[in-house]
């Protein structure tokens, strides 16, 4: 019988702390890439830059984000895919398990990344106008690059791919002034298991304007900036792969909150 009294009391206490809210942000944007990649066997790899390979700005891609909030807890999940293709020249030998592209070779290169980021934070500064929190997160990174020689040894190909989960320290800052809101989510960490290394800096800053608000729901527009810096050093068979990539760009979209 006591349970019959405890449950309503608990529900009332939770509701007094605020109802959970969910915001969905379908967004579209293009991200530029800069950095370098290298691969070799037996010696420290020497890098070729993305500019050398003719890689730069990607096409517009969907960059969705969802935010869940309840009792000072914030959970943000976002995803983006970035694909780059270009023609250029390698400035250092690429050796992947015996498949070699010589220095000075003209190449066609494809570079693909698929990134899912999750940030879980608790408010240290709760409030309607200003809120800030810290917590933990994870970045799930799927990376693949393919390179094909065009002149010195046409048809020679090298390819490497890796899936890397990187735990993150996370932080969040939110500001709200009437219909205008600004939120920033960041994650960063460097990890190593003695042989492989990875480092991530993940930043998502979004400004929104609420254009409609009804019973239990609202609709708005948003614009923002996404930056994702990724470094990795890992073994692919007998070869060591070293890459350092920075992706950044502007996005825009809508926000639907419940």
Coordinates of C-alpha atoms in Angstrom, one line a residue:
X1 CA 0.0 0.0 0.0
X2 CA 2.9 2.4 0.7
X3 CA 3.9 2.1 -3.0
X4 CA 0.6 3.6 -4.0
X5 CA 1.5 6.8 -2.1
X6 CA 5.2 6.8 -3.0
X7 CA 4.7 6.6 -6.8
X8 CA 2.5 9.7 -7.1
X9 CA 4.8 11.6 -4.8
X10 CA 7.8 10.7 -6.9
X11 CA 6.1 11.6 -10.2
X12 CA 5.1 15.0 -8.7
X13 CA 8.6 15.6 -7.5
X14 CA 10.0 14.8 -10.9
X15 CA 7.5 17.0 -12.7
X16 CA 8.3 19.9 -10.4
X17 CA 11.9 19.6 -11.6
X18 CA 10.8 20.1 -15.2
X19 CA 9.5 17.9 -18.0
X20 CA 11.9 16.3 -20.4
X21 CA 12.4 18.1 -23.7
X22 CA 13.6 16.9 -27.1
X23 CA 14.9 19.1 -29.9
X24 CA 15.6 17.8 -33.4
X25 CA 17.8 19.8 -35.8
X26 CA 17.9 18.7 -39.4
X27 CA 20.9 20.6 -40.9
X28 CA 22.8 20.9 -44.2
X29 CA 26.3 22.1 -44.7
X30 CA 29.7 21.6 -46.5
X31 CA 33.0 21.1 -44.7
X32 CA 36.4 22.0 -45.9
X33 CA 39.3 19.6 -45.1
X34 CA 43.0 20.4 -44.5
X35 CA 45.8 18.4 -43.1
X36 CA 48.0 15.5 -44.2
X37 CA 48.2 11.7 -44.5
X38 CA 51.1 9.3 -44.8
X39 CA 51.8 5.6 -44.9
X40 CA 55.0 3.6 -45.0
X41 CA 56.6 0.3 -43.9
X42 CA 59.5 0.1 -41.6
X43 CA 60.3 3.8 -41.4
X44 CA 58.5 6.9 -40.1
X45 CA 56.0 7.9 -42.7
X46 CA 56.5 11.3 -44.5
X47 CA 53.3 13.2 -45.1
X48 CA 51.5 14.4 -48.2
X49 CA 49.1 17.3 -47.6
X50 CA 45.4 17.4 -48.7
X51 CA 46.3 20.4 -50.8
X52 CA 48.9 18.3 -52.7
X53 CA 46.2 15.7 -53.3
X54 CA 43.7 18.2 -54.6
X55 CA 41.3 17.7 -51.7
X56 CA 39.5 20.7 -50.3
X57 CA 35.8 21.6 -50.0
X58 CA 33.2 18.8 -49.8
X59 CA 29.7 18.7 -51.1
X60 CA 26.7 19.7 -49.0
X61 CA 25.8 16.9 -46.7
X62 CA 23.1 16.3 -44.0
X63 CA 24.5 17.1 -40.5
X64 CA 21.6 16.2 -38.1
X65 CA 21.7 16.8 -34.3
X66 CA 19.3 15.8 -31.5
X67 CA 19.3 17.3 -28.0
X68 CA 17.5 15.7 -25.0
X69 CA 17.2 17.6 -21.7
X70 CA 15.9 16.6 -18.3
X71 CA 16.6 17.7 -14.8
X72 CA 19.9 19.3 -15.6
X73 CA 21.0 16.5 -17.8
X74 CA 21.8 17.2 -21.5
X75 CA 22.4 14.5 -24.1
X76 CA 23.4 15.7 -27.6
X77 CA 23.9 13.3 -30.5
X78 CA 25.1 14.4 -34.0
X79 CA 26.3 12.9 -37.2
X80 CA 28.0 13.9 -40.4
X81 CA 29.5 12.3 -43.5
X82 CA 32.2 14.1 -45.4
X83 CA 33.4 12.8 -48.8
X84 CA 36.3 14.3 -50.8
X85 CA 37.7 13.5 -54.3
X86 CA 40.6 15.1 -56.0
X87 CA 43.5 14.8 -58.4
X88 CA 47.0 15.8 -57.3
X89 CA 50.5 14.5 -56.6
X90 CA 52.1 12.6 -53.7
X91 CA 55.1 14.3 -52.3
X92 CA 56.3 11.2 -50.4
X93 CA 56.1 7.5 -51.0
X94 CA 52.9 5.8 -49.9
X95 CA 53.5 2.1 -49.0
X96 CA 50.5 0.1 -47.7
X97 CA 51.4 -3.5 -47.1
X98 CA 53.6 -3.7 -50.2
X99 CA 51.3 -1.7 -52.5
X100 CA 53.4 1.3 -53.3
X101 CA 52.8 4.7 -55.0
X102 CA 56.1 6.4 -55.6
X103 CA 56.9 10.0 -54.7
X104 CA 56.0 12.4 -57.5
X105 CA 53.2 10.2 -58.8
X106 CA 50.0 11.8 -60.0
X107 CA 47.1 10.3 -58.2
X108 CA 43.3 10.4 -57.9
X109 CA 42.3 10.3 -54.3
X110 CA 39.0 9.6 -52.5
X111 CA 38.7 10.4 -48.8
X112 CA 35.6 9.5 -46.7
X113 CA 34.7 10.1 -43.1
X114 CA 31.6 9.2 -41.2
X115 CA 31.4 10.6 -37.7
X116 CA 28.9 10.2 -34.9
X117 CA 29.4 12.3 -31.7
X118 CA 27.6 11.8 -28.4
X119 CA 28.0 14.3 -25.5
X120 CA 26.4 13.8 -22.1
X121 CA 26.7 16.7 -19.7
X122 CA 25.3 17.8 -16.3
X123 CA 24.6 21.4 -15.6
X124 CA 27.0 23.1 -13.2
X125 CA 25.3 26.4 -13.9
X126 CA 21.5 25.7 -14.4
X127 CA 19.2 28.4 -15.6
X128 CA 16.8 29.6 -18.2
X129 CA 19.0 32.3 -19.6
X130 CA 22.5 30.8 -19.0
X131 CA 23.4 27.2 -18.5
X132 CA 26.8 25.4 -18.5
X133 CA 27.8 21.9 -17.8
X134 CA 30.5 19.3 -18.2
X135 CA 30.5 15.5 -18.7
X136 CA 31.7 12.7 -21.0
X137 CA 31.2 11.7 -24.6
X138 CA 32.4 9.6 -27.4
X139 CA 33.2 10.1 -31.1
X140 CA 32.7 7.1 -33.4
X141 CA 34.9 7.6 -36.5
X142 CA 34.9 5.6 -39.7
X143 CA 37.7 6.6 -42.0
X144 CA 38.6 5.4 -45.5
X145 CA 41.0 6.6 -48.2
X146 CA 41.7 5.2 -51.7
X147 CA 44.5 6.4 -54.0
X148 CA 45.2 5.4 -57.6
X149 CA 48.4 6.2 -59.6
X150 CA 47.9 7.9 -63.0
X151 CA 51.2 8.4 -64.7
X152 CA 54.4 6.6 -63.5
X153 CA 52.7 3.3 -62.7
X154 CA 49.1 3.8 -63.8
X155 CA 46.6 1.5 -62.1
X156 CA 48.6 1.0 -58.9
X157 CA 46.2 1.4 -55.9
X158 CA 46.5 1.7 -52.2
X159 CA 43.7 1.8 -49.6
X160 CA 43.3 2.0 -45.9
X161 CA 40.3 2.1 -43.6
X162 CA 39.8 2.2 -39.9
X163 CA 36.9 2.5 -37.3
X164 CA 38.0 4.2 -34.1
X165 CA 35.9 5.0 -31.0
X166 CA 37.4 7.9 -29.1
X167 CA 36.1 8.7 -25.6
X168 CA 35.8 12.5 -24.9
X169 CA 35.7 15.0 -22.1
X170 CA 32.6 17.1 -22.9
X171 CA 31.4 20.6 -22.2
X172 CA 28.2 22.5 -23.0
X173 CA 27.2 26.2 -22.8
X174 CA 23.7 27.5 -23.6
X175 CA 22.3 31.0 -23.8
X176 CA 18.7 32.1 -24.4
X177 CA 17.3 35.6 -24.9
X178 CA 13.6 35.4 -25.8
X179 CA 13.3 33.7 -29.2
X180 CA 17.1 33.7 -29.7
X181 CA 19.2 30.8 -28.5
X182 CA 22.9 30.0 -28.7
X183 CA 24.4 26.6 -27.8
X184 CA 27.9 25.2 -27.9
X185 CA 28.9 21.6 -27.4
X186 CA 32.6 20.6 -27.3
X187 CA 34.5 17.4 -26.8
X188 CA 38.2 16.6 -26.7
X189 CA 40.7 13.9 -25.7
X190 CA 43.8 12.1 -26.8
X191 CA 44.2 8.3 -26.3
X192 CA 47.0 5.8 -26.8
X193 CA 47.3 2.0 -26.2
X194 CA 51.1 2.1 -26.7
X195 CA 51.0 1.3 -30.4
X196 CA 48.0 3.2 -31.8
X197 CA 47.1 6.8 -31.0
X198 CA 44.1 9.0 -31.7
X199 CA 43.1 12.5 -30.8
X200 CA 39.8 14.4 -31.3
X201 CA 38.6 18.0 -30.9
X202 CA 34.9 18.3 -31.7
X203 CA 33.1 21.6 -31.7
X204 CA 29.5 22.4 -32.6
X205 CA 28.2 26.0 -32.2
X206 CA 24.6 26.7 -33.2
X207 CA 22.4 29.8 -33.1
X208 CA 18.7 29.5 -33.4
X209 CA 15.6 31.7 -33.7
X210 CA 12.2 30.5 -32.7
X211 CA 9.6 31.5 -35.3
X212 CA 6.6 29.6 -34.0
X213 CA 5.6 28.3 -30.5
X214 CA 2.5 26.3 -29.8
X215 CA 1.2 24.0 -27.1
X216 CA 4.1 21.6 -26.3
X217 CA 6.1 22.3 -29.5
X218 CA 8.1 25.0 -31.3
X219 CA 9.6 25.5 -34.7
X220 CA 12.7 27.6 -35.5
X221 CA 15.6 28.1 -37.9
X222 CA 19.3 27.7 -37.1
X223 CA 22.7 28.4 -38.4
X224 CA 26.0 27.2 -37.0
X225 CA 29.6 26.2 -37.3
X226 CA 31.1 22.7 -37.0
X227 CA 34.8 21.9 -36.5
X228 CA 36.2 18.4 -36.2
X229 CA 39.9 17.8 -35.8
X230 CA 41.1 14.2 -36.0
X231 CA 44.6 12.8 -35.6
X232 CA 45.4 9.1 -35.8
X233 CA 48.5 6.9 -35.9
X234 CA 47.8 3.2 -36.4
X235 CA 49.1 0.0 -37.9
X236 CA 47.5 -1.3 -41.1
X237 CA 49.1 -4.7 -41.6
X238 CA 52.9 -4.1 -41.9
X239 CA 52.4 -0.4 -42.5
X240 CA 52.1 2.6 -40.2
X241 CA 49.4 5.1 -41.2
X242 CA 49.6 8.7 -39.9
X243 CA 46.9 11.2 -40.6
X244 CA 46.0 14.6 -39.3
X245 CA 42.8 16.1 -40.6
X246 CA 40.8 19.2 -39.8
X247 CA 37.3 19.6 -41.0
X248 CA 35.2 22.8 -40.6
X249 CA 32.3 24.5 -42.2
X250 CA 29.0 26.4 -41.8
X251 CA 25.6 24.7 -41.7
X252 CA 22.0 25.8 -41.6
X253 CA 18.7 24.2 -41.0
X254 CA 15.5 24.0 -38.9
X255 CA 14.8 23.1 -35.2
X256 CA 11.8 21.3 -34.0
X257 CA 11.4 21.1 -30.2
X258 CA 8.9 19.2 -28.0

